[in-house]
CSV table of C-alpha atoms in Angstrom, one decimal:
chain,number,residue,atom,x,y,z
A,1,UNK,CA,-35.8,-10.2,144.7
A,2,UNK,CA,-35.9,-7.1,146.7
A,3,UNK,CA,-36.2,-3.9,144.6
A,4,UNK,CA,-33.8,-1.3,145.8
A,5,UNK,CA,-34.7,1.1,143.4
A,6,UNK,CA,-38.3,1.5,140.9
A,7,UNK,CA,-37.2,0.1,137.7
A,8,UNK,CA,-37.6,2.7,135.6
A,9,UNK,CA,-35.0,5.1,138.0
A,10,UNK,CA,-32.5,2.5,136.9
A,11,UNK,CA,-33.5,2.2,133.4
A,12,UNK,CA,-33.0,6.1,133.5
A,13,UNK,CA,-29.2,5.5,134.3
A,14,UNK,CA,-29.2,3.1,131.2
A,15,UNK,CA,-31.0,5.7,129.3
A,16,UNK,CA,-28.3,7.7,129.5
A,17,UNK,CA,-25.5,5.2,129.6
A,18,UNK,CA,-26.7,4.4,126.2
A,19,UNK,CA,-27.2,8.3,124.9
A,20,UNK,CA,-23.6,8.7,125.8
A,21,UNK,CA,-22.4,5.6,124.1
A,22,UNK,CA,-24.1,7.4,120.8
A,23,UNK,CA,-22.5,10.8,121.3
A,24,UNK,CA,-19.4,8.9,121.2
A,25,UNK,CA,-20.3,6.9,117.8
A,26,UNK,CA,-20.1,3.7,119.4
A,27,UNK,CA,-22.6,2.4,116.7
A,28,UNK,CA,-22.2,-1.1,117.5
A,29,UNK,CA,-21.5,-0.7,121.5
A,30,UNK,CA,-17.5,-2.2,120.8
A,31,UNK,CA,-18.8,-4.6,118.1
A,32,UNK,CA,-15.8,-5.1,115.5
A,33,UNK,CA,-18.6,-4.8,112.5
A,34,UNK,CA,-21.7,-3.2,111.1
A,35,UNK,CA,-22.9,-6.3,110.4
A,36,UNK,CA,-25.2,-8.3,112.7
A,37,UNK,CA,-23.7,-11.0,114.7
A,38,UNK,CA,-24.5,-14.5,113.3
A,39,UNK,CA,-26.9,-16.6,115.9
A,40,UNK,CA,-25.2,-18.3,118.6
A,41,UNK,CA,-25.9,-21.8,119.4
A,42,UNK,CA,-25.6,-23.7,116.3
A,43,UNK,CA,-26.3,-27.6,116.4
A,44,UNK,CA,-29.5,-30.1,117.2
A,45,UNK,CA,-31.1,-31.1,120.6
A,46,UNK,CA,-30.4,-30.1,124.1
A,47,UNK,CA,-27.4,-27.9,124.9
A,48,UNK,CA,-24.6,-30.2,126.3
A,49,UNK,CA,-22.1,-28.6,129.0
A,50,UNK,CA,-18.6,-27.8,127.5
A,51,UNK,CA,-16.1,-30.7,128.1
A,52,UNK,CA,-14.0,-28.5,129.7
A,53,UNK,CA,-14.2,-26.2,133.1
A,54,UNK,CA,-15.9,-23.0,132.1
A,55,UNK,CA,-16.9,-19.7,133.6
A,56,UNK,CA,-19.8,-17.8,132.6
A,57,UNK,CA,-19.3,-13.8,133.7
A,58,UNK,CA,-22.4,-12.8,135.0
A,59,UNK,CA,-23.4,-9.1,135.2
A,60,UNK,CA,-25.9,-7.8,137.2
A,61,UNK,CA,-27.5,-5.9,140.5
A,62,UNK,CA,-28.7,-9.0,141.8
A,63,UNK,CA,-25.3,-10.9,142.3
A,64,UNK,CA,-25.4,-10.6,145.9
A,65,UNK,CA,-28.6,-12.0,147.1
A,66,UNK,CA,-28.2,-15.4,148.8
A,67,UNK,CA,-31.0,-16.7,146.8
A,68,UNK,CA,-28.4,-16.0,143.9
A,69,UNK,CA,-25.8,-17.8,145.3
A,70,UNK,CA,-27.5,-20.6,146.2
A,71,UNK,CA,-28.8,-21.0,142.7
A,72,UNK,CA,-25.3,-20.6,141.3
A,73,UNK,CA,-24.2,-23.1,143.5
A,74,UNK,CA,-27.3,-25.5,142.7
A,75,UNK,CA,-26.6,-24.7,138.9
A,76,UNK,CA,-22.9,-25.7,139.6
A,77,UNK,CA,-23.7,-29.1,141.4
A,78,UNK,CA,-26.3,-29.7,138.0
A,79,UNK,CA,-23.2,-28.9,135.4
A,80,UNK,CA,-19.8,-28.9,137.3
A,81,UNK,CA,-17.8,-27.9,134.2
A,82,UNK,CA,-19.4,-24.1,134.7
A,83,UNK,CA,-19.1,-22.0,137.3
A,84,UNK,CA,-20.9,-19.1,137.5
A,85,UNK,CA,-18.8,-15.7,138.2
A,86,UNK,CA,-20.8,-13.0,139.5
A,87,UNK,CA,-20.0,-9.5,138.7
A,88,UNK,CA,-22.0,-7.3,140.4
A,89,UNK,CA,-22.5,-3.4,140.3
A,90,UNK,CA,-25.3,-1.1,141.9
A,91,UNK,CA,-28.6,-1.1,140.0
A,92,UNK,CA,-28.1,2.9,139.3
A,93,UNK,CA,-24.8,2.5,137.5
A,94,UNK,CA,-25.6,-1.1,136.0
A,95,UNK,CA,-26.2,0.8,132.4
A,96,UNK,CA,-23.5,3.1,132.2
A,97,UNK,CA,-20.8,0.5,133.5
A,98,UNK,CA,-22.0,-2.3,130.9
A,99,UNK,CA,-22.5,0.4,127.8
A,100,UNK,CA,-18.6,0.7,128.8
A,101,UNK,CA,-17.5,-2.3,129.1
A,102,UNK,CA,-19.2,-3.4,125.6
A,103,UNK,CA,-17.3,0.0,124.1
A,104,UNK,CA,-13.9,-1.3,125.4
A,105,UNK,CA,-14.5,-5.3,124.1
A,106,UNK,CA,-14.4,-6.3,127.5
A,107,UNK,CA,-18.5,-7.6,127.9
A,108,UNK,CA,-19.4,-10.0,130.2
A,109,UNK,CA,-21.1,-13.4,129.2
A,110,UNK,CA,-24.5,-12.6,130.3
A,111,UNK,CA,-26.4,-9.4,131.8
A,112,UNK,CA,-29.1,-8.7,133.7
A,113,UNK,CA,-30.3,-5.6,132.2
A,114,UNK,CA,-33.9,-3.6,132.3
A,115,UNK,CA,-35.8,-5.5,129.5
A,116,UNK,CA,-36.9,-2.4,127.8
A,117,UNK,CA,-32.9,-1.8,126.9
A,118,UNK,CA,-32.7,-4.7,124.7
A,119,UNK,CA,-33.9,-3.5,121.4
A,120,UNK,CA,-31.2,-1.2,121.7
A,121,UNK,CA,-28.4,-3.5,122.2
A,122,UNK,CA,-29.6,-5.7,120.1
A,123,UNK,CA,-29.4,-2.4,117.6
A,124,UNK,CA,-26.2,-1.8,118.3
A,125,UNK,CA,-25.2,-5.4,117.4
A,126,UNK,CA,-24.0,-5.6,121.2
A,127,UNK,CA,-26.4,-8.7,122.2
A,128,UNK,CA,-26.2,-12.0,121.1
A,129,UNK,CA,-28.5,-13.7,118.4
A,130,UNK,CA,-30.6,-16.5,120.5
A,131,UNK,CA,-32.8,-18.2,117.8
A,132,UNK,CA,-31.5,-21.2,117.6
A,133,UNK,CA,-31.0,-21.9,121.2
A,134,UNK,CA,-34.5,-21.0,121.4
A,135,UNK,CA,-35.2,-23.0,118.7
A,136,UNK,CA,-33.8,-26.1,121.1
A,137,UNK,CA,-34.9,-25.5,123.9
A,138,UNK,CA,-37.4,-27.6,126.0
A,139,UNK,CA,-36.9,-25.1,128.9
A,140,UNK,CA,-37.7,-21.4,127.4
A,141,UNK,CA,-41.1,-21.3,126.3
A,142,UNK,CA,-41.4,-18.4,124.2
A,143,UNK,CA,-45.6,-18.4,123.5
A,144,UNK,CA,-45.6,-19.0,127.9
A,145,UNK,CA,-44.1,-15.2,127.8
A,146,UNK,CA,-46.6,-12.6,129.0
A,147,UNK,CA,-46.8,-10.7,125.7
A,148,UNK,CA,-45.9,-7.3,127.0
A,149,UNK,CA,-43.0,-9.0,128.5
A,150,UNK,CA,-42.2,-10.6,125.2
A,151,UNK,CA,-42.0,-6.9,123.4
A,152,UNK,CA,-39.6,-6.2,125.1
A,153,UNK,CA,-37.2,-8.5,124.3
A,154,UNK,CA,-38.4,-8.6,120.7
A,155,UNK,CA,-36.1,-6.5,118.1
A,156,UNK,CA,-36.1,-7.4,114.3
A,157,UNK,CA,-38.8,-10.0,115.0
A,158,UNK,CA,-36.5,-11.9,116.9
A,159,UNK,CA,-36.3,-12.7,120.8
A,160,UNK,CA,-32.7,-10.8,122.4
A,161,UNK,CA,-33.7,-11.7,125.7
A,162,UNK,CA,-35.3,-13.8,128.4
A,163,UNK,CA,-38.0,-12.2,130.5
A,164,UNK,CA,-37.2,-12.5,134.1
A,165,UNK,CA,-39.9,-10.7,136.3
A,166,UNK,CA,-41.3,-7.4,136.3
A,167,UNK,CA,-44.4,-5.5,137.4
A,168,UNK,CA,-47.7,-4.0,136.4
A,169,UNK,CA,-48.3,-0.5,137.3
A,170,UNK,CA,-51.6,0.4,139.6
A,171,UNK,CA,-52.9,3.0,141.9
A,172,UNK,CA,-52.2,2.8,146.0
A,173,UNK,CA,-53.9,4.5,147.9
A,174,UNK,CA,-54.1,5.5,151.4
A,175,UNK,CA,-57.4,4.4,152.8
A,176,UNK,CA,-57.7,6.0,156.9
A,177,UNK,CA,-57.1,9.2,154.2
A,178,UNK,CA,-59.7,8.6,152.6
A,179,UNK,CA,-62.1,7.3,155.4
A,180,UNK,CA,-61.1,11.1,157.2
A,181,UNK,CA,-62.3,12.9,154.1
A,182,UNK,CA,-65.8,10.9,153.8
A,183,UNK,CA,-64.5,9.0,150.4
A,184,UNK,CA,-65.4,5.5,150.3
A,185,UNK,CA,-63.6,4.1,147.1
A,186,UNK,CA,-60.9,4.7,145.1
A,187,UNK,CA,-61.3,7.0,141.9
A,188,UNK,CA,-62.3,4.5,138.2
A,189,UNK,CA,-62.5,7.1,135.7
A,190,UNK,CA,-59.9,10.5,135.2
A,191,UNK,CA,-63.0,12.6,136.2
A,192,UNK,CA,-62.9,11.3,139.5
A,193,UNK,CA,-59.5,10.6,139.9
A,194,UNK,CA,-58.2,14.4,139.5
A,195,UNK,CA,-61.5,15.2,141.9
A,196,UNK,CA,-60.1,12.8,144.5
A,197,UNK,CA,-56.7,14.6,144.1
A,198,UNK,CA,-58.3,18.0,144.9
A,199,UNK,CA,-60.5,16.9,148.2
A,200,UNK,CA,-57.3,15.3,149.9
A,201,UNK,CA,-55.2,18.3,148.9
A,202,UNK,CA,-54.7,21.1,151.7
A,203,UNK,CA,-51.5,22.6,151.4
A,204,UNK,CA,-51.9,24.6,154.5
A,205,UNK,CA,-52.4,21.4,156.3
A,206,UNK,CA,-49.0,19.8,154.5
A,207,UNK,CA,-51.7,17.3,153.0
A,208,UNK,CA,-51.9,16.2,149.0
A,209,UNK,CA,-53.6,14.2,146.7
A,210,UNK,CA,-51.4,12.4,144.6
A,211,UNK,CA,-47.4,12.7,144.0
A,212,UNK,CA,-45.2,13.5,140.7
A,213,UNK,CA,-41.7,13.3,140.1
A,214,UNK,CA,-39.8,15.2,137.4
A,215,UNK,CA,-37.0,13.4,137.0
A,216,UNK,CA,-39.1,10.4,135.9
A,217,UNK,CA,-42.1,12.3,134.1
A,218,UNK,CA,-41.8,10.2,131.0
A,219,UNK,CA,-42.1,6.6,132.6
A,220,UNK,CA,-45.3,8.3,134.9
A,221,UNK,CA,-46.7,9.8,131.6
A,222,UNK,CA,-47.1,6.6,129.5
A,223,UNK,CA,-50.2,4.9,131.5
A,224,UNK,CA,-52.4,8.2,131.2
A,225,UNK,CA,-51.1,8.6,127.4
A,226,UNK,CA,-52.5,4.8,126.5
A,227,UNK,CA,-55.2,5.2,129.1
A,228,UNK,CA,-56.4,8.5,126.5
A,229,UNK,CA,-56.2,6.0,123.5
A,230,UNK,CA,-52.1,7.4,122.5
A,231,UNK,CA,-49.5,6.0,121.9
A,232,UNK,CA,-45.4,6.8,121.6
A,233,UNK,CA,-45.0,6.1,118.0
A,234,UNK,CA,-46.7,4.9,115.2
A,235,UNK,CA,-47.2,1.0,114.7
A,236,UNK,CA,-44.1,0.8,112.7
A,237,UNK,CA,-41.9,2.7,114.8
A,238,UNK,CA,-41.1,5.7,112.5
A,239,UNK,CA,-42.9,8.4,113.3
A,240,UNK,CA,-43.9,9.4,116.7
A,241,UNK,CA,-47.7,9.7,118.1
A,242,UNK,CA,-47.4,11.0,121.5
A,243,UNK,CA,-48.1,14.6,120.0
A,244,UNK,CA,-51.5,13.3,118.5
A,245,UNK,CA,-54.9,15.1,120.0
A,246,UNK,CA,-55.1,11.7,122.6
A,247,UNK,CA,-51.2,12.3,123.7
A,248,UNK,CA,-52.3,16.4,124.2
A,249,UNK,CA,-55.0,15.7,126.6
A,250,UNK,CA,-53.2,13.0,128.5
A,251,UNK,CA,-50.3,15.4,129.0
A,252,UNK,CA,-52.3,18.1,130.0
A,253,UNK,CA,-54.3,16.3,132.6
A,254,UNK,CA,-51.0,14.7,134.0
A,255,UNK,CA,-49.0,18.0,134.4
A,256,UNK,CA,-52.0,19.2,136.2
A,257,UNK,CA,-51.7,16.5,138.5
A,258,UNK,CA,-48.7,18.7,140.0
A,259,UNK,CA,-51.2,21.1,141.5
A,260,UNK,CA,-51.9,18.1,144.0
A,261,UNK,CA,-48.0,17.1,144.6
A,262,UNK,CA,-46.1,18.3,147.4
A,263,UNK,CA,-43.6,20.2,145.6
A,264,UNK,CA,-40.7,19.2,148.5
A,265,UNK,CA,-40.9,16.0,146.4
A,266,UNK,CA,-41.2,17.0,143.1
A,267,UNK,CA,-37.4,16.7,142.1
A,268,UNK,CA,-37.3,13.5,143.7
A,269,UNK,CA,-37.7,9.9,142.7
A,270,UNK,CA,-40.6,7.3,143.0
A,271,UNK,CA,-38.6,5.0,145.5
A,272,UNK,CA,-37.9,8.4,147.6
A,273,UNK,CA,-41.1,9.8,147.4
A,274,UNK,CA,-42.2,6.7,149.1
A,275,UNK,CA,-41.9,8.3,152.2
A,276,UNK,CA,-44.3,10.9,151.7
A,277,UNK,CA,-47.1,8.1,151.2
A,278,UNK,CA,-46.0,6.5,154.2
A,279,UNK,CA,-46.2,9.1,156.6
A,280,UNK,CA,-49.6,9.7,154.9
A,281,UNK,CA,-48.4,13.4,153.3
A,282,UNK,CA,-49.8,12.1,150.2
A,283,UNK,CA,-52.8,10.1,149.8
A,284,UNK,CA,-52.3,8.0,146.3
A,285,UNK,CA,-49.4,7.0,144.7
A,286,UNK,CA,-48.7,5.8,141.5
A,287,UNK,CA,-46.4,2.6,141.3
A,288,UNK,CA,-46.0,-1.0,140.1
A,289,UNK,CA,-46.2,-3.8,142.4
A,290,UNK,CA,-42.8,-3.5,143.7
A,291,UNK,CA,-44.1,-0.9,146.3
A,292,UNK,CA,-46.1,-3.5,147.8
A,293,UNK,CA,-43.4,-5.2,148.9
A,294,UNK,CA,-41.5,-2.1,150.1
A,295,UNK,CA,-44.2,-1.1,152.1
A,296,UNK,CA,-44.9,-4.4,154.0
A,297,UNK,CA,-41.2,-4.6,154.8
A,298,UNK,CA,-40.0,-1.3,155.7
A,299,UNK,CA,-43.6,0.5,156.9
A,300,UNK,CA,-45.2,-2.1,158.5
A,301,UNK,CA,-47.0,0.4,161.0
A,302,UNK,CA,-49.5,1.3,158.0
A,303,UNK,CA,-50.6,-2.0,157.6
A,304,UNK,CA,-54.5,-2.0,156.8
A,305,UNK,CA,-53.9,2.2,156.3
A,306,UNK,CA,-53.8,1.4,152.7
A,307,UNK,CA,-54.6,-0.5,150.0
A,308,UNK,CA,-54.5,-1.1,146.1
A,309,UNK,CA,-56.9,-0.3,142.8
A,310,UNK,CA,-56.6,0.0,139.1
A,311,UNK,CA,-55.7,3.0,137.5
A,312,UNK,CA,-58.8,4.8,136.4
A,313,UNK,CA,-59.5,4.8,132.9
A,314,UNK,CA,-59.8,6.9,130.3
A,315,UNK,CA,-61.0,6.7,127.1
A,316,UNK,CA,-59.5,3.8,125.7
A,317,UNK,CA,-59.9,1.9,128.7
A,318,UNK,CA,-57.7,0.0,131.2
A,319,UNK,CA,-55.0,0.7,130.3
A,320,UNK,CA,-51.4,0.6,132.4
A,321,UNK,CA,-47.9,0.3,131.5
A,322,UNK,CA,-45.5,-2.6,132.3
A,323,UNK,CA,-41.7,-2.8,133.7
A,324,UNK,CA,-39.7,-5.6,134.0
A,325,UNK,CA,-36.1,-7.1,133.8
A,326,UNK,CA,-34.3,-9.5,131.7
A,327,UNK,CA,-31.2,-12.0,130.9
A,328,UNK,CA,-28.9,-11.0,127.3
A,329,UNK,CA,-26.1,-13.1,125.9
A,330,UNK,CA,-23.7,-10.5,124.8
A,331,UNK,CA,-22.6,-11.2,121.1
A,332,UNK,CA,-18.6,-11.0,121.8
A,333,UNK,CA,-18.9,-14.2,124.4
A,334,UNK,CA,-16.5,-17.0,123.9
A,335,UNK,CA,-19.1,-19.3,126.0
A,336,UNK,CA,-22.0,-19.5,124.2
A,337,UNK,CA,-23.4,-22.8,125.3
A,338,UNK,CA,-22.4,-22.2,128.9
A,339,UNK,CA,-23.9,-19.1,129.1
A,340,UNK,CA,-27.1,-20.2,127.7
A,341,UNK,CA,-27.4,-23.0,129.8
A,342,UNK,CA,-27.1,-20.6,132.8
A,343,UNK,CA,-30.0,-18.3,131.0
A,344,UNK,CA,-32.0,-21.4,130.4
A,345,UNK,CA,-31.4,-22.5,134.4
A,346,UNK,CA,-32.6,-18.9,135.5
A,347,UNK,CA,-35.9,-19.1,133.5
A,348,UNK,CA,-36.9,-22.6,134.6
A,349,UNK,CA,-40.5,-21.6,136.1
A,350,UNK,CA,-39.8,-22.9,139.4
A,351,UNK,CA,-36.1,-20.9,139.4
A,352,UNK,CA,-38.6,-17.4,138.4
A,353,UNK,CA,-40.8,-18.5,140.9
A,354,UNK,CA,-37.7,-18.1,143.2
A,355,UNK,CA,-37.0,-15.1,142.0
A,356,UNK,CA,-40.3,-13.3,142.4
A,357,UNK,CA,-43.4,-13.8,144.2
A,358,UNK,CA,-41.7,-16.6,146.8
A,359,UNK,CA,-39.7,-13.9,147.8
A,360,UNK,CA,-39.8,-10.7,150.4
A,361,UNK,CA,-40.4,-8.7,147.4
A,362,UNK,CA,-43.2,-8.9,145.1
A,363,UNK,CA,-42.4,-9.1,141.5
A,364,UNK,CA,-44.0,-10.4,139.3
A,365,UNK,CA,-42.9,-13.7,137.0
A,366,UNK,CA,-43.1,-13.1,133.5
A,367,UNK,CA,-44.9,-16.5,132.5
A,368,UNK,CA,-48.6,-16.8,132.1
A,369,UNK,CA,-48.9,-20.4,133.3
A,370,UNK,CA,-46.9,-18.9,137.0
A,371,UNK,CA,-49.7,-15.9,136.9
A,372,UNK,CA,-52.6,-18.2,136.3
A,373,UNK,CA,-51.6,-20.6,138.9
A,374,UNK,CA,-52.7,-20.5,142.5
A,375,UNK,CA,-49.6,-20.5,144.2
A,376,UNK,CA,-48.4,-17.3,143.6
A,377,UNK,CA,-51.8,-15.3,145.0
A,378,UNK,CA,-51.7,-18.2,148.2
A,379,UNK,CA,-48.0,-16.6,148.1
A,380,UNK,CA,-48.4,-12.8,148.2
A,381,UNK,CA,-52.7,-12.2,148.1
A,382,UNK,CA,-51.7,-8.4,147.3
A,383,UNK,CA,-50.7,-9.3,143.6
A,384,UNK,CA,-53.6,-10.5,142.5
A,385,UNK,CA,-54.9,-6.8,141.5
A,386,UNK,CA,-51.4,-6.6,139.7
A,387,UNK,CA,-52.0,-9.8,137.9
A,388,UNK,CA,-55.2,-8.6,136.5
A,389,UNK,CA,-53.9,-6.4,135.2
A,390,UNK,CA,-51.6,-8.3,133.3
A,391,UNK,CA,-54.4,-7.9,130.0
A,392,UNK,CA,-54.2,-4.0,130.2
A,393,UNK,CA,-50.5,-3.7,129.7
A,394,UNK,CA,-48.4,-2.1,127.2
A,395,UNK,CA,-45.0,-2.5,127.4
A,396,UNK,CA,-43.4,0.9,128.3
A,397,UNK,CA,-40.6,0.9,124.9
A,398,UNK,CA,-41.7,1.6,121.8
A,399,UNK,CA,-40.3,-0.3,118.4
A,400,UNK,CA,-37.7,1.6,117.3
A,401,UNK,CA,-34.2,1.2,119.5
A,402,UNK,CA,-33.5,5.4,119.5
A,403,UNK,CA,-36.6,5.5,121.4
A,404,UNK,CA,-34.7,5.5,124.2
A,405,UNK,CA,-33.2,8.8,123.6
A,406,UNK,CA,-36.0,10.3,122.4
A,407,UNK,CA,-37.7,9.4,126.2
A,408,UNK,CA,-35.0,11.4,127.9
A,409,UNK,CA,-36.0,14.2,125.9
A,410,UNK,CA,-39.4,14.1,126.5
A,411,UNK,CA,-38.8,13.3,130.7
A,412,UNK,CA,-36.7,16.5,130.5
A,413,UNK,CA,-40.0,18.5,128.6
A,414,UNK,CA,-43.0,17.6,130.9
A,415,UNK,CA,-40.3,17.7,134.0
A,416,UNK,CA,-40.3,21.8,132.8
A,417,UNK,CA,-44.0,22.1,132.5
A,418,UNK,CA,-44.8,20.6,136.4
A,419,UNK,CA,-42.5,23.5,137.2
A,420,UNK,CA,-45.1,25.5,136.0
A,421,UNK,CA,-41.9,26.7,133.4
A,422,UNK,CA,-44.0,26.1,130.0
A,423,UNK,CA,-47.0,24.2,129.4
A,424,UNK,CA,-47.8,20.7,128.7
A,425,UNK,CA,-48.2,21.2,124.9
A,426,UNK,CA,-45.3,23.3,124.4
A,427,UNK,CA,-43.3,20.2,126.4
A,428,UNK,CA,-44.9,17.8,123.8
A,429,UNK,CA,-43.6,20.2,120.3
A,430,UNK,CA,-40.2,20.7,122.1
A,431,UNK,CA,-39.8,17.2,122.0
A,432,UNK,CA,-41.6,16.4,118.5
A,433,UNK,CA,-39.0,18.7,117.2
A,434,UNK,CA,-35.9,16.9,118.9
A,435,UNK,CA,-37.7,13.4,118.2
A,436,UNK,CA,-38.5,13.9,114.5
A,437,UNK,CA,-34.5,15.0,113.9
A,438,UNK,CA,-33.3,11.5,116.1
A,439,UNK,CA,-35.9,9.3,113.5
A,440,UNK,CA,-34.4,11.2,110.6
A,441,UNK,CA,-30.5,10.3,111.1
A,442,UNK,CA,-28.5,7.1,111.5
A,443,UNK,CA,-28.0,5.6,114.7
């Protein structure tokens, strides 16, 4: 799958989608009841196809790939009662359009949704229960699940969601860059990275050292915050953390970092700001293995001009954060069986194999036995870096579904501080104040 946009622009869009479904006290996203919906799937042994022609609503970004329609059609040809009905929407509006369409009782069967949204449907009573289909399956492995991948799925102890593919998040860097300024490897600790950042930086010259976005501070923030040994919130998601002494340090380093960003990109976007790496205005860039991908295809001029690394650490080590999408069975269906049967197709390891690494793009699958195989690196070489760093990850969502809201806060806070407009620990209290009075109240 091509990525269009970084995935945490999109889950932005869903971010909000959801705040605004709150301000409107849709507590159960269209749900008829407070209570939680009862699991789906009842019954022993394989799921059987229905008797009777069915069509399974399928909502996602994605709809319109030919490797998507092929598969529909190869799913179809497998189990000819059910036919797959693709409902598609951009990948920016994808959140708001669904939190909608769940609010007016008119969800679709199954979404494709940013996996880190889950918890919160699954809050909101809006996603379907899928333990005992998991419970039956000899498809979906759930222990196979990278376990970063498998947070974010997880709500309540219980699985809400398949993992389809995602991304860790590492360091590219430009290296005829650094060859011009006599640097002959890539920064490993923070030390070196922020003095890297200062030697490629000449703003007379139109030249920088790294690149920041505001609009997406938060997501950026999270690899330095675990890298100093923070976290978001505590271990039982009730109180936050990210104001602790470890969470002060990484933010202060990280709005620094905006010193060495050209500030023509500083309201923009990750999958924008692209272009500024490209045309080698900015030397390293931050970004999960999705870039890869984006840069093979659409800059292949650069090829061998630059090149990938871990993050450099910090304190508590290697550290990095981890993005990724993922099927939900939306509680209202009327198909149950048929839609999981269309979820249990798409995570068949050979179907995610498909769907990631054996395509242009260069996701990653979310199943440990795919990332420990050779195909996938005989496949796309440039993920191996991104693989190994598979045991560093933390999944960017913390265990509490009104994280979310609190995250928009805090992308809003550090976005004021790299415009120099307060500092990084006033941007951390602004938002421990907000945060604390969102943990406080009802959904």
């Amino acid at each position: 799958m091509r990525s269009r946009l970084s995935r945490h622009t999109r889950s932005t869009a869903a971010v909000a989608a959801l705040l605004t479904a709150a301000a409107l006290g849709l507590s159960a996203c269209g749900s008829s009841s407070d209570d939680p919906p009862e699991p789906v799937g009842e019954g022993e042994g394989a799921v059987q196809q229905p008797d009777e022609p069915t069509e399974v609503t399928f909502f996602s970004w994605i709809g319109q790939q030919p490797e998507m329609k092929k598969l529909a059609k190869e799913f179809n040809e497998e189990y000819p009662n059910i036919t797959i009905k693709f409902e598609n929407v951009p990948a920016e509006q994808a959140g708001q359009v669904l939190t909608t369409r769940i609010a007016g009782n008119n969800a679709p069967d199954v979404a494709y949704v940013n996996a880190s949204d889950v918890a919160d449907y699954a809050s909101r009573n809006a996603a379907a229960d899928l333990v005992n289909y998991l419970d039956r399956s000899e498809v979906v492995v759930a222990d196979d699940y990278v376990d970063a991948f498998r947070q974010f799925v997880t709500y309540d102890d219980k699985m809400w969601g398949l993992p389809m593919g995602g991304e860790t998040t590492g360091l590219f860097y430009r290296t005829d860059l650094f060859e011009e300024a006599g640097i002959e490897n890539p920064p490993t600790t923070w030390d070196e990275f922020q003095q890297t950042a200062e030697a490629l930086t000449d703003e007379s010259a139109s030249q920088y050292g790294y690149e920041v976005f505001a609009p997406e501070s938060a997501y950026y923030f999270q690899p330095w915050l675990f890298q100093a040994g923070g976290d978001l919130l505590s271990p039982d998601g009730k109180e936050i953390a990210f104001d602790s002494d470890e969470g002060r340090k990484a933010a202060e380093f990280y709005v620094n970092l905006a010193n060495y960003s050209p500030k023509d990109y500083l309201n923009s976007n990750s999958y924008d700001g692209r272009v500024a790496f490209a045309e080698g205005q900015v030397a390293m860039y931050m970004a999960g293995a999705w870039f890869a991908g984006t840069l093979t295809e659409e800059y292949p001029d650069i090829e061998g001009k630059w090149a990938t690394a871990p993050l450099p650490e910090g304190d508590a080590g290697c550290k990095t954060s981890i993005a990724g999408d993922a099927l939900m069975m939306l509680a209202d269906t009327e198909n149950a069986d048929a839609a999981w049967l269309w979820m249990e197709f798409l995570s068949r390891p050979e179907t995610l194999a498909r769907l990631t690494y054996k395509t242009e793009g260069t996701l990653l699958p979310p199943l440990t036995s795919l990332l420990e195989g050779d195909e996938i690196t005989e496949e796309k070489p440039v993920l191996q870096g991104f693989i190994d760093l598979m045991a560093c990850g933390v999944a960017p969502t913390a265990s509490n579904p009104k994280f979310p809201r609190i995250e928009t806060i805090l992308n809003e806070e550090l976005g004021k501080a790299m415009y120099g407009e307060q500092s990084a620990d006033e941007a951390l209290d602004n938002t421990a104040q907000q945060a604390e009075a969102i943990l406080a109240r009802g959904n």
